[in-house]
Amino acid sequence: MLFTTLTLAEAREKLRRSMRPWPVEEVGLGEALGRILAQDLAAREDVPGFDRSTVDGYAVRAADTFGASEGLPAILRLAGEVYMGSPPEKELLPGEAWRISTGGMLPEGADAVVMVEYTEELDEETVAVYRPVAPGENVVRRGDDVQAGRVILPAGRRLRPADVGLLATCGWERVPVFRKPRIGVIGTGDEIVEVGQVPGPGQVRDVNTWSLTAAVAAAGGEPVRYGVVRDRLPEIKEALSRALEECDGVCLAGGSSVGVRDLALEAIEDLPGAEVLFHGLAVRPGKPTLGAVVDGKLVVGLPGHPVSALVVFNFLFRPLLEPEKENPLLLRARLTRSLSSAPGREDFVPAEIGVEEGVMVARPILGKSGLIAWLARAQALIHLPLDAEGAAAGEWVDVFLV
Ligand SMILES: Nc1nc2c(c(=O)[nH]1)N[C@H]1C(S)=C(S)[C@@H](COP(=O)(O)OP(=O)(O)OC[C@H]3O[C@@H](n4cnc5c(N)ncnc54)[C@H](O)[C@@H]3O)O[C@H]1N2
Ligand code: MOO
C-alpha cells in the first residue's frame, strides 16, 4: 500500500532537507550564463564609485541655473573640462560650468549637468544656459547602481545576461555555481521497446527516458540515460546502483505503483544506505511517486505514465535542480469550462492558453495521463490547489507555463 501521502511542497522540502547539496564549482564569467549561483553574492564596493554624468554637456551647480530661459540665460564661466577616465583636477566653484561627457566624473562642487543642446559657448570663457536644471539632474550618484555590502544576486539564481553584466560591474571574474548535476534516468517495463523498434502486440516505445532526460537538460542538469530495464528486481537494483555510483541523483520511471510488477519501492529499499522518505503524493497526476535518498543522493521513483512522470518531475525534482523554479512564473487565466477535483489533493490539468475578449483564458484539454500527445498539445498546466473542490467556468485560476 501507499504508506505516506504528502503534499508536493512537503515532499519537496523533505527531499531538500535530506539530500546532499549539489557539488559546487567556480566558473569564469564567460561560462556563467545559465548556471545556478551557489551562494549569495554581496557587492564589495559601490558602483559607480563616483558621481557620473548621464549626458554630454556642462557640469554646474544647479542653483546657478535657476530661472534660466531662452530670453534670459544664466551666464556661467567656462572654467574647466572633465576628461574621461580621470578625476577632475579641482573643485567647481559657484558660477562655473565645466565641459563634461556622458559617463564623466562630476567635479567636486557640481550637482547637476546641463545638456549641451540647451547651452551655447558665447566665447572661450563663457557659456549661456537656456534651461534650469534641478540638483541631481542628469547625474547618477555614487552607489546608485550597486551599494557596497548589499546582496546583488541570491543563491539559487539562474544567471541571465543582465546578471552577467552585474557581476562584471562588481568585479566578479569567477563565480561559484552549482556543477551541473548529473542525473541518471532509468525506465522500467517488460512492455517497453527502444524508439528504433516497431512495437509488437502489447508493446510500446520508450517515452519516459527520453522526455525525462530532456527535462533534466532543460532544467540545467546533465542527464545520463540508462535505458529501460525489465521488471526484475535484480535488474532494477543493478541499474540503480550503477546510476548512483556515476551520478548525483537518479530518476526511475515506472513501477512506482502497487501492482505485482511494481518493484521500484523494493529495489530502492534494498539499496545500502537507502532511506525512503515518502511513497504517495496528494497530487494528480503523480499519486504513486516515491522519494528516497541513498547516501544523500536523491532517488525519485516517478510514475510510469508519461504525463505523470513529466508533471511530477517539473514540480518535485526540477525545483531541487533550479531553486528559482519553486516559484515559477504564475499566470492567472479564466477557465473556459468547469473542472472537478477532490479536496485534499492538488491537480494539474493540461490546457491551451488563449485570449478571449481581451482576457487570458485557459482551455482545459481532457485526457489520460498515459497520453503524451495530450501534454505536448498543452501550453500550460492549470493548478487546482489542495483545498479546491474544482473550479467553475469563468473562474480565475493559476496556470504554469510548460
Ligand atoms: N490499482 C492501482 N493501479 C494503479 C494506481 C493505483 O493507485 N492503484 N495508480 C495509477 C496511477 S495514478 C499511475 S500514475 C500508474 C503508475 O504506474 P507505475 O509507476 O507503477 O508505472 P508502470 O505500471 O510501470 O507503468 C504505467 C504505465 O506507463 C507506461 N510506461 C511505463 N514506462 C514507460 C516508458 N518508459 N515509456 C512509455 N510508457 C511507459 C506503462 O506501459 C503503463 O501503461 O499506475 C496506475 N495504476
Ligand atoms: O495519478 Mo497517475 O500519476 O495519473 O496517472
Short mmCIF file of C-alpha atoms and ligand atoms in Angstrom, two decimals:
data_model
loop_
_atom_site.label_atom_id
_atom_site.label_comp_id
_atom_site.label_asym_id
_atom_site.label_seq_id
_atom_site.Cartn_x
_atom_site.Cartn_y
_atom_site.Cartn_z
CA MET A 1 0.00 0.00 0.00
CA LEU A 2 0.99 3.60 -0.40
CA PHE A 3 2.18 4.36 3.07
CA THR A 4 2.69 8.11 3.30
CA THR A 5 0.76 10.71 1.43
CA LEU A 6 2.48 14.07 1.42
CA THR A 7 1.70 17.24 -0.45
CA LEU A 8 4.09 18.20 -3.21
CA ALA A 9 5.52 21.02 -1.11
CA GLU A 10 6.08 18.72 1.88
CA ALA A 11 7.72 16.11 -0.33
CA ARG A 12 10.00 18.67 -1.95
CA GLU A 13 11.00 20.02 1.44
CA LYS A 14 11.73 16.54 2.74
CA LEU A 15 13.92 15.76 -0.24
CA ARG A 16 15.68 19.09 0.04
CA ARG A 17 16.46 18.60 3.71
CA SER A 18 17.70 15.06 3.27
CA MET A 19 19.75 15.48 0.12
CA ARG A 20 23.42 16.26 -0.01
CA PRO A 21 23.87 19.69 -1.65
CA TRP A 22 24.81 19.64 -5.31
CA PRO A 23 28.57 19.97 -5.84
CA VAL A 24 29.87 23.49 -6.37
CA GLU A 25 32.47 24.76 -8.82
CA GLU A 26 33.86 28.12 -9.88
CA VAL A 27 33.49 29.28 -13.45
CA GLY A 28 34.75 32.30 -15.34
CA LEU A 29 32.24 35.00 -16.24
CA GLY A 30 32.23 33.76 -19.84
CA GLU A 31 30.76 30.44 -18.75
CA ALA A 32 28.35 31.81 -16.16
CA LEU A 33 25.27 32.30 -18.35
CA GLY A 34 22.51 29.88 -17.44
CA ARG A 35 24.38 28.47 -14.45
CA ILE A 36 22.92 28.48 -10.96
CA LEU A 37 24.56 30.60 -8.33
CA ALA A 38 25.70 28.55 -5.33
CA GLN A 39 25.86 31.36 -2.75
CA ASP A 40 24.61 34.89 -2.14
CA LEU A 41 26.97 37.40 -3.69
CA ALA A 42 27.43 40.72 -1.93
CA ALA A 43 28.94 43.77 -3.60
CA ARG A 44 32.39 44.63 -2.34
CA GLU A 45 32.23 48.26 -3.45
CA ASP A 46 29.84 51.00 -4.60
CA VAL A 47 29.02 51.15 -8.30
CA PRO A 48 29.52 53.62 -9.75
CA GLY A 49 32.35 54.58 -7.45
CA PHE A 50 31.77 58.31 -8.16
CA ASP A 51 29.01 60.67 -9.31
CA ARG A 52 28.72 60.47 -13.12
CA SER A 53 27.08 62.50 -15.83
CA THR A 54 24.41 60.75 -17.92
CA VAL A 55 24.61 63.29 -20.75
CA ASP A 56 27.04 65.37 -22.78
CA GLY A 57 27.02 68.96 -21.58
CA TYR A 58 28.23 71.13 -18.72
CA ALA A 59 28.61 70.28 -15.06
CA VAL A 60 27.18 73.10 -12.95
CA ARG A 61 25.73 73.98 -9.59
CA ALA A 62 22.01 73.65 -10.16
CA ALA A 63 21.37 76.80 -8.12
CA ASP A 64 23.32 78.83 -10.70
CA THR A 65 20.80 77.91 -13.41
CA PHE A 66 17.57 78.64 -11.54
CA GLY A 67 15.26 80.84 -13.60
CA ALA A 68 17.36 80.47 -16.78
CA SER A 69 15.33 80.75 -20.01
CA GLU A 70 15.73 81.35 -23.73
CA GLY A 71 15.23 85.04 -23.17
CA LEU A 72 17.30 85.29 -20.02
CA PRO A 73 20.03 82.65 -19.99
CA ALA A 74 22.25 82.02 -17.00
CA ILE A 75 25.74 83.18 -17.91
CA LEU A 76 28.44 80.92 -16.45
CA ARG A 77 32.20 80.92 -16.61
CA LEU A 78 33.68 78.03 -18.64
CA ALA A 79 36.31 77.04 -16.10
CA GLY A 80 37.35 73.52 -16.91
CA GLU A 81 36.84 70.22 -18.66
CA VAL A 82 36.39 66.70 -17.33
CA TYR A 83 38.50 64.11 -19.16
CA MET A 84 37.04 60.61 -19.39
CA GLY A 85 38.62 58.11 -17.07
CA SER A 86 40.32 60.77 -14.95
CA PRO A 87 39.19 62.68 -11.90
CA PRO A 88 38.62 66.43 -12.35
CA GLU A 89 41.67 68.46 -11.36
CA LYS A 90 39.90 70.74 -8.93
CA GLU A 91 36.62 71.85 -7.45
CA LEU A 92 33.89 73.55 -9.45
CA LEU A 93 33.22 76.97 -7.94
CA PRO A 94 29.97 78.94 -7.88
CA GLY A 95 29.16 80.49 -11.25
CA GLU A 96 31.30 77.96 -13.14
CA ALA A 97 30.48 75.43 -15.86
CA TRP A 98 32.78 72.57 -16.91
CA ARG A 99 32.59 70.62 -20.14
CA ILE A 100 31.68 67.03 -19.38
CA SER A 101 30.86 63.94 -21.48
CA THR A 102 28.35 61.18 -20.81
CA GLY A 103 29.86 58.99 -18.09
CA GLY A 104 32.36 61.60 -16.95
CA MET A 105 33.10 62.17 -13.26
CA LEU A 106 31.40 65.19 -11.73
CA PRO A 107 33.83 67.70 -10.22
CA GLU A 108 33.52 68.35 -6.51
CA GLY A 109 31.06 71.24 -6.09
CA ALA A 110 28.89 70.34 -9.10
CA ASP A 111 25.50 68.74 -8.51
CA ALA A 112 23.89 68.63 -11.97
CA VAL A 113 24.65 68.63 -15.68
CA VAL A 114 23.03 70.78 -18.35
CA MET A 115 22.60 69.10 -21.74
CA VAL A 116 24.69 70.66 -24.45
CA GLU A 117 21.54 71.29 -26.53
CA TYR A 118 20.39 73.91 -24.00
CA THR A 119 23.65 75.85 -23.94
CA GLU A 120 25.85 77.98 -26.11
CA GLU A 121 29.53 78.80 -25.75
CA LEU A 122 29.49 82.56 -26.26
CA ASP A 123 33.29 82.71 -26.25
CA GLU A 124 36.16 80.62 -24.88
CA GLU A 125 35.34 81.59 -21.33
CA THR A 126 31.57 81.98 -21.27
CA VAL A 127 28.62 79.58 -21.51
CA ALA A 128 24.98 80.60 -21.77
CA VAL A 129 22.50 78.16 -20.20
CA TYR A 130 18.96 78.42 -21.55
CA ARG A 131 17.18 75.99 -19.20
CA PRO A 132 17.45 75.40 -15.49
CA VAL A 133 18.46 72.04 -14.03
CA ALA A 134 17.45 70.60 -10.67
CA PRO A 135 20.04 69.22 -8.24
CA GLY A 136 20.86 65.65 -9.27
CA GLU A 137 19.52 66.13 -12.80
CA ASN A 138 21.40 64.13 -15.45
CA VAL A 139 23.60 62.57 -12.79
CA VAL A 140 23.91 59.07 -11.34
CA ARG A 141 25.29 59.20 -7.85
CA ARG A 142 27.96 57.02 -6.35
CA GLY A 143 26.28 53.74 -5.31
CA ASP A 144 23.09 54.37 -7.34
CA ASP A 145 23.66 51.14 -9.29
CA VAL A 146 25.02 48.93 -6.52
CA GLN A 147 25.73 49.63 -2.87
CA ALA A 148 28.71 48.05 -1.14
CA GLY A 149 27.66 45.23 1.17
CA ARG A 150 24.28 44.60 -0.47
CA VAL A 151 23.48 41.14 -1.84
CA ILE A 152 23.39 41.69 -5.57
CA LEU A 153 22.38 38.14 -6.55
CA PRO A 154 20.90 35.44 -4.34
CA ALA A 155 21.97 31.81 -4.15
CA GLY A 156 19.81 29.70 -6.47
CA ARG A 157 19.56 32.35 -9.18
CA ARG A 158 19.88 31.07 -12.74
CA LEU A 159 22.21 33.65 -14.25
CA ARG A 160 20.80 35.72 -17.10
CA PRO A 161 22.60 38.15 -19.41
CA ALA A 162 21.86 41.16 -17.18
CA ASP A 163 23.18 39.22 -14.17
CA VAL A 164 26.43 38.54 -16.03
CA GLY A 165 26.70 42.28 -16.64
CA LEU A 166 26.02 42.98 -12.98
CA LEU A 167 28.72 40.51 -11.93
CA ALA A 168 31.10 42.20 -14.34
CA THR A 169 30.48 45.69 -12.98
CA CYS A 170 31.05 44.38 -9.45
CA GLY A 171 34.37 42.79 -10.38
CA TRP A 172 33.44 39.11 -10.02
CA GLU A 173 35.73 37.46 -12.57
CA ARG A 174 34.87 34.00 -11.32
CA VAL A 175 31.61 32.93 -9.74
CA PRO A 176 30.64 29.99 -7.53
CA VAL A 177 27.93 27.96 -9.27
CA PHE A 178 26.50 24.51 -8.83
CA ARG A 179 28.20 21.96 -11.02
CA LYS A 180 25.58 20.75 -13.50
CA PRO A 181 24.14 17.85 -11.51
CA ARG A 182 24.45 14.53 -13.33
CA ILE A 183 21.05 12.90 -13.18
CA GLY A 184 20.62 9.29 -14.19
CA VAL A 185 17.33 8.35 -15.84
CA ILE A 186 16.15 4.73 -15.80
CA GLY A 187 12.97 3.36 -17.31
CA THR A 188 11.33 0.08 -16.37
CA GLY A 189 8.84 -2.22 -18.04
CA ASP A 190 8.78 -5.52 -19.93
CA GLU A 191 6.45 -3.95 -22.47
CA ILE A 192 8.76 -1.07 -23.39
CA VAL A 193 10.86 -1.25 -26.56
CA GLU A 194 13.53 1.10 -27.92
CA VAL A 195 12.48 4.01 -30.11
CA GLY A 196 14.05 2.44 -33.20
CA GLN A 197 11.95 -0.70 -32.87
CA VAL A 198 8.46 -1.40 -34.15
CA PRO A 199 6.36 -2.34 -31.10
CA GLY A 200 4.73 -5.76 -31.27
CA PRO A 201 1.32 -6.51 -29.78
CA GLY A 202 1.26 -5.39 -26.16
CA GLN A 203 4.43 -3.32 -26.56
CA VAL A 204 5.03 0.44 -26.65
CA ARG A 205 8.07 2.56 -27.40
CA ASP A 206 10.05 4.11 -24.58
CA VAL A 207 8.87 7.65 -23.91
CA ASN A 208 9.99 8.39 -20.37
CA THR A 209 13.74 8.07 -20.56
CA TRP A 210 13.67 10.48 -23.50
CA SER A 211 11.23 13.01 -22.10
CA LEU A 212 12.90 12.94 -18.68
CA THR A 213 16.46 13.29 -19.96
CA ALA A 214 15.17 16.25 -21.99
CA ALA A 215 13.57 17.66 -18.83
CA VAL A 216 16.81 17.26 -16.88
CA ALA A 217 18.73 19.07 -19.61
CA ALA A 218 16.12 21.83 -19.77
CA ALA A 219 16.50 22.30 -16.01
CA GLY A 220 20.26 22.79 -16.39
CA GLY A 221 21.30 19.30 -15.30
CA GLU A 222 23.42 16.80 -17.18
CA PRO A 223 21.23 13.80 -17.97
CA VAL A 224 22.60 10.28 -18.26
CA ARG A 225 20.19 7.86 -19.93
CA TYR A 226 20.40 4.30 -18.71
CA GLY A 227 17.66 2.97 -20.98
CA VAL A 228 14.86 0.67 -19.92
CA VAL A 229 15.32 -2.34 -17.65
CA ARG A 230 12.93 -5.25 -17.33
CA ASP A 231 10.55 -5.65 -14.40
CA ARG A 232 13.00 -7.84 -12.47
CA LEU A 233 14.23 -6.81 -9.06
CA PRO A 234 17.91 -7.67 -9.66
CA GLU A 235 17.94 -5.73 -12.93
CA ILE A 236 16.34 -2.65 -11.45
CA LYS A 237 18.68 -2.77 -8.45
CA GLU A 238 21.71 -3.15 -10.65
CA ALA A 239 20.72 -0.21 -12.84
CA LEU A 240 20.03 1.91 -9.74
CA SER A 241 23.38 1.04 -8.14
CA ARG A 242 25.26 1.85 -11.31
CA ALA A 243 23.42 5.15 -11.79
CA LEU A 244 24.00 6.12 -8.15
CA GLU A 245 27.70 5.41 -8.50
CA GLU A 246 28.00 7.53 -11.62
CA CYS A 247 25.53 10.35 -10.93
CA ASP A 248 24.48 12.93 -8.33
CA GLY A 249 20.84 11.82 -8.39
CA VAL A 250 18.52 9.36 -10.13
CA CYS A 251 15.03 9.35 -11.62
CA LEU A 252 13.47 5.94 -12.02
CA ALA A 253 10.28 5.91 -14.06
CA GLY A 254 7.66 3.20 -13.79
CA GLY A 255 6.92 0.51 -11.27
CA SER A 256 6.10 3.07 -8.59
CA SER A 257 2.52 1.92 -8.03
CA VAL A 258 1.21 -1.08 -6.13
CA GLY A 259 0.86 -3.80 -8.78
CA VAL A 260 2.70 -7.12 -8.76
CA ARG A 261 5.17 -5.75 -11.27
CA ASP A 262 5.72 -2.52 -9.35
CA LEU A 263 9.18 -3.11 -7.94
CA ALA A 264 10.57 0.40 -7.55
CA LEU A 265 9.95 0.60 -3.81
CA GLU A 266 11.53 -2.76 -3.08
CA ALA A 267 14.50 -2.04 -5.34
CA ILE A 268 15.19 1.30 -3.67
CA GLU A 269 14.68 -0.01 -0.14
CA ASP A 270 17.18 -2.79 -0.80
CA LEU A 271 20.00 -0.37 -1.69
CA PRO A 272 22.58 0.01 1.08
CA GLY A 273 22.18 3.39 2.78
CA ALA A 274 18.70 3.98 1.36
CA GLU A 275 16.11 5.98 3.26
CA VAL A 276 12.63 6.08 1.71
CA LEU A 277 11.09 9.43 2.61
CA PHE A 278 7.64 9.04 1.10
CA HIS A 279 5.55 6.89 -1.18
CA GLY A 280 2.41 8.58 -2.36
CA LEU A 281 1.68 12.24 -3.11
CA ALA A 282 -1.56 14.16 -2.78
CA VAL A 283 -1.36 15.21 -6.41
CA ARG A 284 -2.94 14.22 -9.68
CA PRO A 285 -1.32 13.12 -11.85
CA GLY A 286 1.50 11.63 -9.84
CA LYS A 287 -0.06 9.88 -6.88
CA PRO A 288 2.31 6.86 -6.70
CA THR A 289 5.53 8.93 -6.62
CA LEU A 290 8.33 7.68 -4.39
CA GLY A 291 11.09 9.73 -2.82
CA ALA A 292 14.28 8.49 -1.21
CA VAL A 293 17.87 9.39 -0.53
CA VAL A 294 20.73 6.96 -0.81
CA ASP A 295 23.81 8.28 0.99
CA GLY A 296 22.46 11.76 0.48
CA LYS A 297 21.78 11.28 -3.25
CA LEU A 298 18.23 11.83 -4.45
CA VAL A 299 16.35 8.91 -5.90
CA VAL A 300 12.88 9.70 -7.15
CA GLY A 301 10.56 6.96 -8.36
CA LEU A 302 8.28 8.64 -10.88
CA PRO A 303 5.02 7.15 -12.11
CA GLY A 304 5.32 5.27 -15.38
CA HIS A 305 2.54 7.16 -17.13
CA PRO A 306 4.40 9.65 -19.33
CA VAL A 307 2.31 12.70 -18.40
CA SER A 308 2.53 11.92 -14.70
CA ALA A 309 6.28 11.40 -14.91
CA LEU A 310 6.89 14.79 -16.51
CA VAL A 311 4.44 16.70 -14.35
CA VAL A 312 5.94 15.31 -11.15
CA PHE A 313 9.46 15.90 -12.44
CA ASN A 314 8.51 19.51 -13.11
CA PHE A 315 7.11 20.27 -9.67
CA LEU A 316 9.10 17.93 -7.45
CA PHE A 317 12.54 17.36 -8.94
CA ARG A 318 13.11 20.41 -11.07
CA PRO A 319 12.86 22.92 -8.19
CA LEU A 320 15.65 21.00 -6.48
CA LEU A 321 17.85 21.46 -9.54
CA GLU A 322 16.70 25.03 -10.10
CA PRO A 323 15.63 26.60 -6.79
CA GLU A 324 14.07 29.56 -8.61
CA LYS A 325 11.61 27.23 -10.26
CA GLU A 326 9.96 26.55 -6.95
CA ASN A 327 8.05 29.71 -7.67
CA PRO A 328 7.76 29.56 -11.41
CA LEU A 329 6.13 32.36 -13.30
CA LEU A 330 2.48 32.07 -12.50
CA LEU A 331 -0.20 33.46 -14.71
CA ARG A 332 -3.83 33.93 -13.94
CA ALA A 333 -6.31 32.90 -16.57
CA ARG A 334 -10.07 32.38 -16.76
CA LEU A 335 -11.30 28.86 -17.12
CA THR A 336 -13.39 28.20 -20.20
CA ARG A 337 -15.13 25.19 -18.65
CA SER A 338 -15.56 23.82 -15.18
CA LEU A 339 -13.18 21.26 -13.70
CA SER A 340 -13.72 18.93 -10.82
CA SER A 341 -11.11 17.95 -8.26
CA ALA A 342 -11.09 16.27 -4.87
CA PRO A 343 -10.20 18.43 -1.86
CA GLY A 344 -7.01 17.29 -0.17
CA ARG A 345 -5.31 16.80 -3.49
CA GLU A 346 -3.59 19.16 -5.89
CA ASP A 347 -4.44 18.81 -9.56
CA PHE A 348 -2.53 19.85 -12.65
CA VAL A 349 -4.62 19.97 -15.80
CA PRO A 350 -3.06 20.48 -19.23
CA ALA A 351 -4.51 23.48 -21.03
CA GLU A 352 -4.24 25.67 -24.06
CA ILE A 353 -3.86 29.36 -23.40
CA GLY A 354 -5.69 31.94 -25.44
CA VAL A 355 -7.18 35.40 -25.32
CA GLU A 356 -10.94 35.91 -25.45
CA GLU A 357 -12.41 39.40 -25.33
CA GLY A 358 -9.10 40.78 -24.18
CA VAL A 359 -8.79 38.36 -21.25
CA MET A 360 -6.36 35.48 -20.89
CA VAL A 361 -8.19 32.17 -20.83
CA ALA A 362 -7.17 28.60 -20.07
CA ARG A 363 -8.91 25.93 -22.11
CA PRO A 364 -8.52 22.63 -20.30
CA ILE A 365 -7.73 19.70 -22.55
CA LEU A 366 -9.07 16.48 -21.17
CA GLY A 367 -7.08 13.29 -21.43
CA LYS A 368 -5.45 10.45 -19.54
CA SER A 369 -2.01 10.52 -18.01
CA GLY A 370 -0.74 7.77 -20.29
CA LEU A 371 -1.20 10.00 -23.34
CA ILE A 372 1.88 12.09 -24.06
CA ALA A 373 0.32 13.90 -27.06
CA TRP A 374 -2.07 15.37 -24.53
CA LEU A 375 0.72 17.12 -22.69
CA ALA A 376 2.51 18.04 -25.90
CA ARG A 377 -0.59 19.94 -27.01
CA ALA A 378 -0.73 21.96 -23.82
CA GLN A 379 0.99 25.29 -23.31
CA ALA A 380 0.25 25.35 -19.64
CA LEU A 381 -0.84 23.39 -16.59
CA ILE A 382 -3.80 24.69 -14.64
CA HIS A 383 -3.19 24.35 -10.91
CA LEU A 384 -6.09 23.45 -8.66
CA PRO A 385 -4.81 23.78 -5.10
CA LEU A 386 -5.18 21.30 -2.25
CA ASP A 387 -8.30 22.81 -0.76
CA ALA A 388 -10.16 23.37 -4.05
CA GLU A 389 -13.19 21.36 -4.95
CA GLY A 390 -12.76 22.00 -8.61
CA ALA A 391 -13.24 25.32 -10.35
CA ALA A 392 -16.20 26.71 -12.24
CA ALA A 393 -16.24 28.01 -15.80
CA GLY A 394 -15.29 31.69 -15.77
CA GLU A 395 -13.30 31.40 -12.54
CA TRP A 396 -9.73 32.76 -12.39
CA VAL A 397 -7.16 30.05 -11.88
CA ASP A 398 -3.37 29.82 -11.58
CA VAL A 399 -1.57 28.42 -14.59
CA PHE A 400 2.06 27.43 -15.05
CA LEU A 401 3.56 27.71 -18.49
CA VAL A 402 5.21 24.48 -19.63
N1 LIG B 1 -4.59 -0.49 -8.62
C1 LIG B 1 -4.00 0.65 -8.90
N2 LIG B 1 -3.47 0.82 -10.09
C2 LIG B 1 -2.88 1.98 -10.41
C3 LIG B 1 -2.84 3.01 -9.45
C4 LIG B 1 -3.38 2.79 -8.19
O1 LIG B 1 -3.36 3.66 -7.29
N3 LIG B 1 -3.94 1.58 -7.95
N4 LIG B 1 -2.28 4.20 -9.81
C5 LIG B 1 -2.31 4.52 -11.22
C6 LIG B 1 -1.54 5.69 -11.45
S1 LIG B 1 -2.24 7.12 -10.93
C7 LIG B 1 -0.38 5.67 -12.13
S2 LIG B 1 0.40 7.13 -12.49
C8 LIG B 1 0.25 4.44 -12.56
C9 LIG B 1 1.70 4.39 -12.08
O2 LIG B 1 2.23 3.25 -12.53
P1 LIG B 1 3.72 2.83 -12.24
O3 LIG B 1 4.54 3.94 -11.78
O4 LIG B 1 3.68 1.63 -11.39
O5 LIG B 1 4.24 2.52 -13.70
P2 LIG B 1 4.02 1.23 -14.61
O6 LIG B 1 2.93 0.40 -14.08
O7 LIG B 1 5.34 0.66 -14.84
O8 LIG B 1 3.55 1.95 -15.92
C10 LIG B 1 2.38 2.67 -16.00
C11 LIG B 1 2.06 2.94 -17.46
O9 LIG B 1 3.05 3.71 -18.05
C12 LIG B 1 3.64 3.03 -19.18
N5 LIG B 1 5.06 3.29 -19.20
C13 LIG B 1 5.93 2.97 -18.21
N6 LIG B 1 7.18 3.31 -18.59
C14 LIG B 1 7.09 3.83 -19.82
C15 LIG B 1 8.03 4.37 -20.73
N7 LIG B 1 9.34 4.41 -20.42
N8 LIG B 1 7.60 4.83 -21.92
C16 LIG B 1 6.28 4.76 -22.23
N9 LIG B 1 5.34 4.30 -21.40
C17 LIG B 1 5.74 3.83 -20.22
C18 LIG B 1 3.36 1.60 -18.93
O10 LIG B 1 3.37 0.85 -20.10
C19 LIG B 1 1.98 1.65 -18.28
O11 LIG B 1 0.99 1.83 -19.26
O12 LIG B 1 -0.39 3.33 -12.03
C20 LIG B 1 -1.80 3.38 -12.11
N10 LIG B 1 -2.32 2.14 -11.65
O1 MOO B 2 -2.05 10.00 -10.85
MO1 MOO B 2 -1.35 8.84 -12.08
O2 MOO B 2 0.08 9.70 -11.76
O3 MOO B 2 -2.24 9.92 -13.04
O4 MOO B 2 -1.72 8.61 -13.77
#
